[in-house]
Backbone as XML, in Angstrom:
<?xml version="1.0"?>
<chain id="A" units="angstrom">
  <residue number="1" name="UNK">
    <atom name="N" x="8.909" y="8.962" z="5.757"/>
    <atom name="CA" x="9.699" y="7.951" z="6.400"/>
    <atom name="C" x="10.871" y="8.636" z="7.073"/>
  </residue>
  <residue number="2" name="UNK">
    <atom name="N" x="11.028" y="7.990" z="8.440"/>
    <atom name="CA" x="12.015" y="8.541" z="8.744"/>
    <atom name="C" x="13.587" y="8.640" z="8.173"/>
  </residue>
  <residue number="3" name="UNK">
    <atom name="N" x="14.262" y="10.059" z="7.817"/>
    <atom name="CA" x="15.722" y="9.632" z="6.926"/>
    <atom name="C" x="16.364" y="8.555" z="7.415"/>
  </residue>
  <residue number="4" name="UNK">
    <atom name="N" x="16.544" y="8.990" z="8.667"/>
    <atom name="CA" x="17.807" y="8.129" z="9.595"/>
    <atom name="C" x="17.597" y="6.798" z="8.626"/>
  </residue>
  <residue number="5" name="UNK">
    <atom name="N" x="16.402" y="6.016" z="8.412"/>
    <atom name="CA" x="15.978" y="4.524" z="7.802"/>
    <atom name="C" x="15.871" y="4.653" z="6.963"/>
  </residue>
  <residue number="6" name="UNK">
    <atom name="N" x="17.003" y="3.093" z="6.574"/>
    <atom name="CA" x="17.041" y="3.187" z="4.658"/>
    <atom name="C" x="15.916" y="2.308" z="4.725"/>
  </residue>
  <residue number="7" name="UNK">
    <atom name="N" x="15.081" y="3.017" z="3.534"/>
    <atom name="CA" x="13.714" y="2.133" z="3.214"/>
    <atom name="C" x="14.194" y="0.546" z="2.696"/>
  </residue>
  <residue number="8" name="UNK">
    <atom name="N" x="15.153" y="0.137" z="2.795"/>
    <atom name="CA" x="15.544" y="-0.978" z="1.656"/>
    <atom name="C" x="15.836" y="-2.093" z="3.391"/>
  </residue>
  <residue number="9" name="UNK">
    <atom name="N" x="16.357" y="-1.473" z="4.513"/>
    <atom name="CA" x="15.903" y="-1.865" z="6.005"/>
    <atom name="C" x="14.889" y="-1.821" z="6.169"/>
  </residue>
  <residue number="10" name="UNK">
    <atom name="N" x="13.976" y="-1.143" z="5.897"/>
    <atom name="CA" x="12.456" y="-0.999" z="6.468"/>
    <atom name="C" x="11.853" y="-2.403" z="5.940"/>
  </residue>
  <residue number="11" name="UNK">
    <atom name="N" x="12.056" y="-2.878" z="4.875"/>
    <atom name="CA" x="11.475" y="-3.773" z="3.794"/>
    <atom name="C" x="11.920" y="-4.992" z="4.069"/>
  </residue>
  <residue number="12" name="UNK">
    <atom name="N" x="13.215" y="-4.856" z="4.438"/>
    <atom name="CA" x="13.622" y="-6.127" z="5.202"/>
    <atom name="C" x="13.180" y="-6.686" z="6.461"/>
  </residue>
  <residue number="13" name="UNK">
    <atom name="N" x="13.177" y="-5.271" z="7.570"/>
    <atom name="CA" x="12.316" y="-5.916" z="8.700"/>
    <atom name="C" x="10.627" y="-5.846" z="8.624"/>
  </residue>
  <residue number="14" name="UNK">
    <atom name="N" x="9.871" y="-5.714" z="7.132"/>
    <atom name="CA" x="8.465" y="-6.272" z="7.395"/>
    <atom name="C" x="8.542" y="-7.504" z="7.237"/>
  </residue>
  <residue number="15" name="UNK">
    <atom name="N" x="9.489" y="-7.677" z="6.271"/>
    <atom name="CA" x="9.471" y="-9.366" z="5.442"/>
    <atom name="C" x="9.504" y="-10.375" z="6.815"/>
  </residue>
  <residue number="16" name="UNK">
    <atom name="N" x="10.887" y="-10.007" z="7.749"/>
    <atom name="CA" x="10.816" y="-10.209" z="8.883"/>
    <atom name="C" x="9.601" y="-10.620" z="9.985"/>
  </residue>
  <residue number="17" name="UNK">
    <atom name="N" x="8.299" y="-9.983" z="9.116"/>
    <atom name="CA" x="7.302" y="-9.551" z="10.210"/>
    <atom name="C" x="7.296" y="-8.777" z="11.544"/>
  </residue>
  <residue number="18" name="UNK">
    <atom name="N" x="8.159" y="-7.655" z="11.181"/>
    <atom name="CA" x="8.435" y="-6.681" z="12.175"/>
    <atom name="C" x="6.757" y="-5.440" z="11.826"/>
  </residue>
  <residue number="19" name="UNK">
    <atom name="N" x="6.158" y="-5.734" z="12.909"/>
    <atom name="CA" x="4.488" y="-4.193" z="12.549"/>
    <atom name="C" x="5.331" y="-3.134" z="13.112"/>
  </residue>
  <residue number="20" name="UNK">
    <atom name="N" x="6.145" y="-2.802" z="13.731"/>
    <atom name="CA" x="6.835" y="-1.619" z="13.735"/>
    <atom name="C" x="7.232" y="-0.769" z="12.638"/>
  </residue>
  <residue number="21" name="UNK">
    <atom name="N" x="8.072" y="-1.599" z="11.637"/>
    <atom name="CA" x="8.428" y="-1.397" z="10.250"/>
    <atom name="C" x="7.200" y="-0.913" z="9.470"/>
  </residue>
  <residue number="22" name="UNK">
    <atom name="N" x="6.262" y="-2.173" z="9.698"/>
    <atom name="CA" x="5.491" y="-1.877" z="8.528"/>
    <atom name="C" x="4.857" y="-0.811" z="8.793"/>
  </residue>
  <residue number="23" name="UNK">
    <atom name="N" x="3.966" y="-0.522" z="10.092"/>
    <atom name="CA" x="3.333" y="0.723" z="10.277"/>
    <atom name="C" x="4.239" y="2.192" z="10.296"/>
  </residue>
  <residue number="24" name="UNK">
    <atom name="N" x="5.283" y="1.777" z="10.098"/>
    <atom name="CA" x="6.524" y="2.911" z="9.932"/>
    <atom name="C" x="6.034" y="3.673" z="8.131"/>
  </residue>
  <residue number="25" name="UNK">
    <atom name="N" x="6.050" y="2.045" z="7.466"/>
    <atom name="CA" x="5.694" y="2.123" z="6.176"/>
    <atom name="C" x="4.294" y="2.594" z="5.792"/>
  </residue>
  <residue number="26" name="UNK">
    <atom name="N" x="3.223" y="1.843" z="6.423"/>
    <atom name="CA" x="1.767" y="2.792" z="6.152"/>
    <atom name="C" x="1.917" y="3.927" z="6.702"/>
  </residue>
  <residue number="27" name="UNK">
    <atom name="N" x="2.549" y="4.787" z="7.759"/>
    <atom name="CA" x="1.882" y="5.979" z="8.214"/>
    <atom name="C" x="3.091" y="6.668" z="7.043"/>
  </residue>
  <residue number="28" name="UNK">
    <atom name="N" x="3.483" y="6.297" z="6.477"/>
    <atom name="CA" x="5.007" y="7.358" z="5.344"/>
    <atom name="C" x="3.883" y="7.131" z="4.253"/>
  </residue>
  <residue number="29" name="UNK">
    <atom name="N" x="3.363" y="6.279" z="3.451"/>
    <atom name="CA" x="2.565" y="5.941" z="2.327"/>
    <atom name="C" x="1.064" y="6.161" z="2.362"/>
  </residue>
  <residue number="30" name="UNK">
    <atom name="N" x="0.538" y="6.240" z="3.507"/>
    <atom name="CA" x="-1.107" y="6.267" z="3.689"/>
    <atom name="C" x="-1.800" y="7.130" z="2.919"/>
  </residue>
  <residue number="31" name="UNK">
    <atom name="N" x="-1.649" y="8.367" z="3.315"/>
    <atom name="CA" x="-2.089" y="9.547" z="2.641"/>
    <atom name="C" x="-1.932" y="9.378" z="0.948"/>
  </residue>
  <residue number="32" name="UNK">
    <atom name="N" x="-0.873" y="8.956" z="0.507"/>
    <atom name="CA" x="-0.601" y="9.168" z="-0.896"/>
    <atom name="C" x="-0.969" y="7.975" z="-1.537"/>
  </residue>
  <residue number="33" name="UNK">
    <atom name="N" x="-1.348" y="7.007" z="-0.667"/>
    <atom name="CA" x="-2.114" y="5.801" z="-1.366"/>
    <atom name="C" x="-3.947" y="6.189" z="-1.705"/>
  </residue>
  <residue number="34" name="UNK">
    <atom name="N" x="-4.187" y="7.173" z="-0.334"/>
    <atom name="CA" x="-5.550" y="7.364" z="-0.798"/>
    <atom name="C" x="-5.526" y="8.667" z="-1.267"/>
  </residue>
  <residue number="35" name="UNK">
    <atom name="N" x="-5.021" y="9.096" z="-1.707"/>
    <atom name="CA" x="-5.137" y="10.319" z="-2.555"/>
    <atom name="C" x="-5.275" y="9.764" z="-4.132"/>
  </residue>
  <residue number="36" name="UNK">
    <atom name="N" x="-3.999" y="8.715" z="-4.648"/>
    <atom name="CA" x="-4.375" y="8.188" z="-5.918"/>
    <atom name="C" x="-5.458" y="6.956" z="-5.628"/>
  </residue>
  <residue number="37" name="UNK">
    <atom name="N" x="-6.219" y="6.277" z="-4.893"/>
    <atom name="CA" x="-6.994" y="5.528" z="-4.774"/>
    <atom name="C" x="-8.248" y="6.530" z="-5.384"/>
  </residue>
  <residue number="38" name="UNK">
    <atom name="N" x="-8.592" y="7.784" z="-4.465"/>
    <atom name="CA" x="-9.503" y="8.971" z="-4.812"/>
    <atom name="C" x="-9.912" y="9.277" z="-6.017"/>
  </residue>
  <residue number="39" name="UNK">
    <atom name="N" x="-8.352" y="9.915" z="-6.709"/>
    <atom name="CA" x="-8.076" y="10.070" z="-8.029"/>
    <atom name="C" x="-8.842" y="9.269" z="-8.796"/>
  </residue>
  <residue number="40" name="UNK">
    <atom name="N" x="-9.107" y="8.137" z="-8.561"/>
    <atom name="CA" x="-9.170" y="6.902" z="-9.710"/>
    <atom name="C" x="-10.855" y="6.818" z="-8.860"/>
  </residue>
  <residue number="41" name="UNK">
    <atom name="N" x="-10.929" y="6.312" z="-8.276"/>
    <atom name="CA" x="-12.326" y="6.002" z="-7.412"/>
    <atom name="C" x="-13.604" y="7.292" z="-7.346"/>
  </residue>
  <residue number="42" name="UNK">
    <atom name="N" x="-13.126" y="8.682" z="-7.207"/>
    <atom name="CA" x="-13.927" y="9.411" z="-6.840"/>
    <atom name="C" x="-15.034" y="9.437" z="-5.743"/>
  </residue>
  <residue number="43" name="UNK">
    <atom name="N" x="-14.656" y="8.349" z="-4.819"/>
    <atom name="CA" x="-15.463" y="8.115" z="-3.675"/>
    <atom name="C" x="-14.405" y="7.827" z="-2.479"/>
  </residue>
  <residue number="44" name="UNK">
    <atom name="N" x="-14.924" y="8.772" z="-1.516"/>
    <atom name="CA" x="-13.880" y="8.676" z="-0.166"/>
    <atom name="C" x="-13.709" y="7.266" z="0.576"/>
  </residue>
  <residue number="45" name="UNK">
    <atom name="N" x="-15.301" y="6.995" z="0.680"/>
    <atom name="CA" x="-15.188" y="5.511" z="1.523"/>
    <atom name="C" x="-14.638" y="4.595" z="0.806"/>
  </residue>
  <residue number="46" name="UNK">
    <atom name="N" x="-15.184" y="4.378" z="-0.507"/>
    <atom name="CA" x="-14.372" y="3.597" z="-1.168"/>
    <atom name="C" x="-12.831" y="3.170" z="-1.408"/>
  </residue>
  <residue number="47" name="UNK">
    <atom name="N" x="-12.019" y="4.620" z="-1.355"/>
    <atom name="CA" x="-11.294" y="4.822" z="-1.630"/>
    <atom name="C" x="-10.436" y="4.396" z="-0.018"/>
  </residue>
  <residue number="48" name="UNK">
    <atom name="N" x="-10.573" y="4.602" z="0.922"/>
    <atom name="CA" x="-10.169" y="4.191" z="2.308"/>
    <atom name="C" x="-10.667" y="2.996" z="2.368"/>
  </residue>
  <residue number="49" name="UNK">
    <atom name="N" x="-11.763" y="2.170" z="1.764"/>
    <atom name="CA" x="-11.749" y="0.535" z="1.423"/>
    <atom name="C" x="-10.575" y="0.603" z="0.851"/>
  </residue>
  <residue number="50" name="UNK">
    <atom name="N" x="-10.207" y="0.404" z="-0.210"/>
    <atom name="CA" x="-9.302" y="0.258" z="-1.564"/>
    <atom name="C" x="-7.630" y="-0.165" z="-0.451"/>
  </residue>
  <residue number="51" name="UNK">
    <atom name="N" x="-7.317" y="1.616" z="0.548"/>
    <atom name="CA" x="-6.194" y="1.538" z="1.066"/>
    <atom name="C" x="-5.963" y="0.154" z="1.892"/>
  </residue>
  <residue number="52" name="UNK">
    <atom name="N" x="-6.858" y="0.359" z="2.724"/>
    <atom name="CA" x="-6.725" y="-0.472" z="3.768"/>
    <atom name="C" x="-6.240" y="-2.081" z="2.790"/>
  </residue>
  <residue number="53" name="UNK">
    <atom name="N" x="-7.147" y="-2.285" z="2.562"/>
    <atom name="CA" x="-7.243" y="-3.782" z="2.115"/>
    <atom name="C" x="-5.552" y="-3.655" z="0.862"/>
  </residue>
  <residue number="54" name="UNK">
    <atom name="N" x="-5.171" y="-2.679" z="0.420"/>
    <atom name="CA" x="-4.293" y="-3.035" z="-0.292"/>
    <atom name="C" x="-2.645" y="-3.247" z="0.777"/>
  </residue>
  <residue number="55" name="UNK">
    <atom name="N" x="-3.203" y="-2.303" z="2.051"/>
    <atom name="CA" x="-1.744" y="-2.709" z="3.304"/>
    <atom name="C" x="-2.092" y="-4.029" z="3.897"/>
  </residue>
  <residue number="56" name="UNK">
    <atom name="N" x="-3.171" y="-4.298" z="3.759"/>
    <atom name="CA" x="-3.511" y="-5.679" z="4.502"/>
    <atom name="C" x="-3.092" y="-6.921" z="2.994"/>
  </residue>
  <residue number="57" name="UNK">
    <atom name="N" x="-2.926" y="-6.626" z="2.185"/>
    <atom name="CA" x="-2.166" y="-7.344" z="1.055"/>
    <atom name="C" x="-0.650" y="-7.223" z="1.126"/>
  </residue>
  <residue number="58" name="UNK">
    <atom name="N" x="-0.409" y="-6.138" z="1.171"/>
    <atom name="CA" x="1.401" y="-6.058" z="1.653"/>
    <atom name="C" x="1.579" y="-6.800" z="2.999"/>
  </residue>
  <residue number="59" name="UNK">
    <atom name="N" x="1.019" y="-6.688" z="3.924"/>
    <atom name="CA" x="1.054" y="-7.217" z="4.887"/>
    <atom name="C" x="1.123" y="-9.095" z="4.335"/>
  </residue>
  <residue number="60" name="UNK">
    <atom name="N" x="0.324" y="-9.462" z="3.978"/>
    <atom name="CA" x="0.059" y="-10.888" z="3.808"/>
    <atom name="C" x="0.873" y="-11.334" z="3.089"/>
  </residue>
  <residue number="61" name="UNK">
    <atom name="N" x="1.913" y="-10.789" z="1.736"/>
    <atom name="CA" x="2.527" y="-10.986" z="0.652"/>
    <atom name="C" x="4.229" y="-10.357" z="1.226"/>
  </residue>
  <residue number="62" name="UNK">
    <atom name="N" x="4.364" y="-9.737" z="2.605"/>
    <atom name="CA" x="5.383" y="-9.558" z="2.601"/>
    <atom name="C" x="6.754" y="-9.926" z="2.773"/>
  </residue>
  <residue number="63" name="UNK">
    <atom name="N" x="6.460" y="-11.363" z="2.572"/>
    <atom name="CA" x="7.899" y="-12.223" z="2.440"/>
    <atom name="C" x="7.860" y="-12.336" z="1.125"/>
  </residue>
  <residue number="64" name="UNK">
    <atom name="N" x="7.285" y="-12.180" z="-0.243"/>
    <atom name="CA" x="7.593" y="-11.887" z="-1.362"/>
    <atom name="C" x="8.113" y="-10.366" z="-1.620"/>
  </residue>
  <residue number="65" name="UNK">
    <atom name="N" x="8.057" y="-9.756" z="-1.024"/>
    <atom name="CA" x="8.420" y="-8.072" z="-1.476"/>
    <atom name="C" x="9.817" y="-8.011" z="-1.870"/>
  </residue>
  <residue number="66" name="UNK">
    <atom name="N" x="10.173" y="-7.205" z="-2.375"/>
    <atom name="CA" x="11.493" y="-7.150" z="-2.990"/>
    <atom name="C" x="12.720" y="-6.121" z="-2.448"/>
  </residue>
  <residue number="67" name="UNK">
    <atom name="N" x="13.343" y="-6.459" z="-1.409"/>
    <atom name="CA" x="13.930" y="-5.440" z="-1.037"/>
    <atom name="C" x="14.743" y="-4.055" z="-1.352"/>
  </residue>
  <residue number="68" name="UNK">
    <atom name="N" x="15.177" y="-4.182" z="-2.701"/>
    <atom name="CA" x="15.749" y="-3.565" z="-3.435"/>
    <atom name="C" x="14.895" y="-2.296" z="-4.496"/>
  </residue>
  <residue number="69" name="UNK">
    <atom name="N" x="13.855" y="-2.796" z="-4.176"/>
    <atom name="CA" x="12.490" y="-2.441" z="-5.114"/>
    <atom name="C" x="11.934" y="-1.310" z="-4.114"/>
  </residue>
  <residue number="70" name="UNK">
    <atom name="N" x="11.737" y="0.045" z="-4.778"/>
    <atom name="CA" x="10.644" y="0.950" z="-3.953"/>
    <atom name="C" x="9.421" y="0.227" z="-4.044"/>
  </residue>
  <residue number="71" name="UNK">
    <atom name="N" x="9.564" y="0.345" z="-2.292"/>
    <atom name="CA" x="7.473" y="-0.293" z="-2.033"/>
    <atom name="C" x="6.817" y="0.334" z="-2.557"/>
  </residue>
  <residue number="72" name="UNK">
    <atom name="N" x="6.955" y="1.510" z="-2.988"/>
    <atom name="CA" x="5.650" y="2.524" z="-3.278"/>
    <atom name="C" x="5.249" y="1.954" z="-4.530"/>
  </residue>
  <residue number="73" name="UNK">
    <atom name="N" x="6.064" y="1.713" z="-5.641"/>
    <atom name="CA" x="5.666" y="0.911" z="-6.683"/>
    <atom name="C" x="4.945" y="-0.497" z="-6.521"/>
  </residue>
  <residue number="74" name="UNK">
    <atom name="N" x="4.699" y="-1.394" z="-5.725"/>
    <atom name="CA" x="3.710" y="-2.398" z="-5.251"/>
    <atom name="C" x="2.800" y="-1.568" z="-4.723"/>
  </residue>
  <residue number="75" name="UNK">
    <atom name="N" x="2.699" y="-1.066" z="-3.715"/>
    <atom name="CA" x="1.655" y="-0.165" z="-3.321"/>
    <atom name="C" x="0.855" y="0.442" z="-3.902"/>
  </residue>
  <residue number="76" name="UNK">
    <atom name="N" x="1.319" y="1.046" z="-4.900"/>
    <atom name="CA" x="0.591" y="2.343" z="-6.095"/>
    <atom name="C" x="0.097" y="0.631" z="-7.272"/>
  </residue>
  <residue number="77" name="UNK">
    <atom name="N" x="0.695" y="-0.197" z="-7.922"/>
    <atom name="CA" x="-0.138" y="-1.220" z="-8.662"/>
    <atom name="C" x="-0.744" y="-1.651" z="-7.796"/>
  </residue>
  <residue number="78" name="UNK">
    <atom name="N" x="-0.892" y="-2.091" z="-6.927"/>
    <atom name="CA" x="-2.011" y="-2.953" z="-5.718"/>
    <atom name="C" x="-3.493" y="-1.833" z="-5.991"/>
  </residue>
  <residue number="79" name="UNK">
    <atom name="N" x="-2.807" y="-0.594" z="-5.509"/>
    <atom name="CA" x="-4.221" y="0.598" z="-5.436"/>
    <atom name="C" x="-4.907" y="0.244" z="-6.942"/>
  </residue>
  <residue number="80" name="UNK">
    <atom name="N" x="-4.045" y="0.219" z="-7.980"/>
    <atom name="CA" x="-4.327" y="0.559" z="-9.433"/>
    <atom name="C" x="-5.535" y="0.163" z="-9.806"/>
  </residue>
  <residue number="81" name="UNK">
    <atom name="N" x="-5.016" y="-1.542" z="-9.580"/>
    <atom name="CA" x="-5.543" y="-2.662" z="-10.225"/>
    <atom name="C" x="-6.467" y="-3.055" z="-9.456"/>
  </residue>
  <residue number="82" name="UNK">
    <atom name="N" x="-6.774" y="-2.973" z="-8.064"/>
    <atom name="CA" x="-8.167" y="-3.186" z="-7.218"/>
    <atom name="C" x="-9.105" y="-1.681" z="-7.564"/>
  </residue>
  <residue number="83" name="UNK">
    <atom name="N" x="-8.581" y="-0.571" z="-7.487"/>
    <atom name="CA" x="-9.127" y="0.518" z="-7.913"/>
    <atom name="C" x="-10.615" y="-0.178" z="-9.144"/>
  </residue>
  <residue number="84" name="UNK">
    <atom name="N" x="-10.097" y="-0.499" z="-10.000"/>
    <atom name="CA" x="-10.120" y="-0.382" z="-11.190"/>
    <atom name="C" x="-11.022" y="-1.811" z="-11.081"/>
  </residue>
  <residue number="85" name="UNK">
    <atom name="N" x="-10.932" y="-2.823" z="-10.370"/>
    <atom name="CA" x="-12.003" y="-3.808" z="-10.169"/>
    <atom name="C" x="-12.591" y="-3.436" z="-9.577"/>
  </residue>
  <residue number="86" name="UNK">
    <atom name="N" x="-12.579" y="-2.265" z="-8.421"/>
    <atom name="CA" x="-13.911" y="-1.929" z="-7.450"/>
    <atom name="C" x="-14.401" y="-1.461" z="-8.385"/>
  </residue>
  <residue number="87" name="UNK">
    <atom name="N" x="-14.444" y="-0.380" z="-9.562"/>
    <atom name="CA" x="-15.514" y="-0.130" z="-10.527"/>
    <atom name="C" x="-15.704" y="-0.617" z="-11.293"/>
  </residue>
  <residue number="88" name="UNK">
    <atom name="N" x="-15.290" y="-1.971" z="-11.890"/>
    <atom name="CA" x="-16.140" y="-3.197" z="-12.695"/>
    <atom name="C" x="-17.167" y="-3.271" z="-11.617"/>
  </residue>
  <residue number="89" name="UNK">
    <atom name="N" x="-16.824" y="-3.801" z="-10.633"/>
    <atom name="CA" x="-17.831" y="-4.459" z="-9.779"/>
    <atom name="C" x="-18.920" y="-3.413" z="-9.760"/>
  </residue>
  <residue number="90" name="UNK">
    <atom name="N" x="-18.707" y="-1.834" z="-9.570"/>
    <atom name="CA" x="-19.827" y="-1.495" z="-9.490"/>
    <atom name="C" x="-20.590" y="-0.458" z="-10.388"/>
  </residue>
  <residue number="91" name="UNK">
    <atom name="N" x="-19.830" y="-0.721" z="-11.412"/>
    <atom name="CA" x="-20.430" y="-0.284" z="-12.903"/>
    <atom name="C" x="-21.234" y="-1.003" z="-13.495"/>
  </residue>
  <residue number="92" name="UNK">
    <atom name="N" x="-21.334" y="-2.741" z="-12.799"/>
    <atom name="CA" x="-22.514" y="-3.790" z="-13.391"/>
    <atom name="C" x="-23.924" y="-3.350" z="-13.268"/>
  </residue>
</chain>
């Protein structure tokens, strides 16, 4: 993320519905969302399912986000906990 921007602004203008912000926010978080998505998944495609759909949840939920709150912590439980149902689903 860029320094100059306090992430706690960044969070304010997604809530806003600013995609400037937010894609400010996926291209700072992307990589390290699917790296622990990986971690946990062991499958690439999957694991770039997992991301996507968990920014397209921040995206949809982001007038609940918490400004004060590091995103990365929603971000990293979002990955966790869908992670972790994509292999219920396909451990049946």
């Amino acid at each position: 993320m860029n320094n100059s921007i306090n992430s706690v602004e960044l969070v304010r203008r997604v809530k806003n519905g600013n995609l400037l912000a937010f894609r400010e926010i996926y291209d700072f978080y992307f990589d390290r969302a699917y790296r622990t998505a990986l971690m946990i998944l062991k499958d690439e495609i999957w694991a770039e399912d997992i991301v996507q759909d968990v920014f397209f949840i921040v995206w949809q939920r982001r007038e609940r986000l918490i400004e004060e709150m590091d995103i990365w912590y929603f971000i990293f439980t979002l990955i966790k906990n869908n992670s972790i149902s994509k292999l219920r689903i396909i451990r049946k």
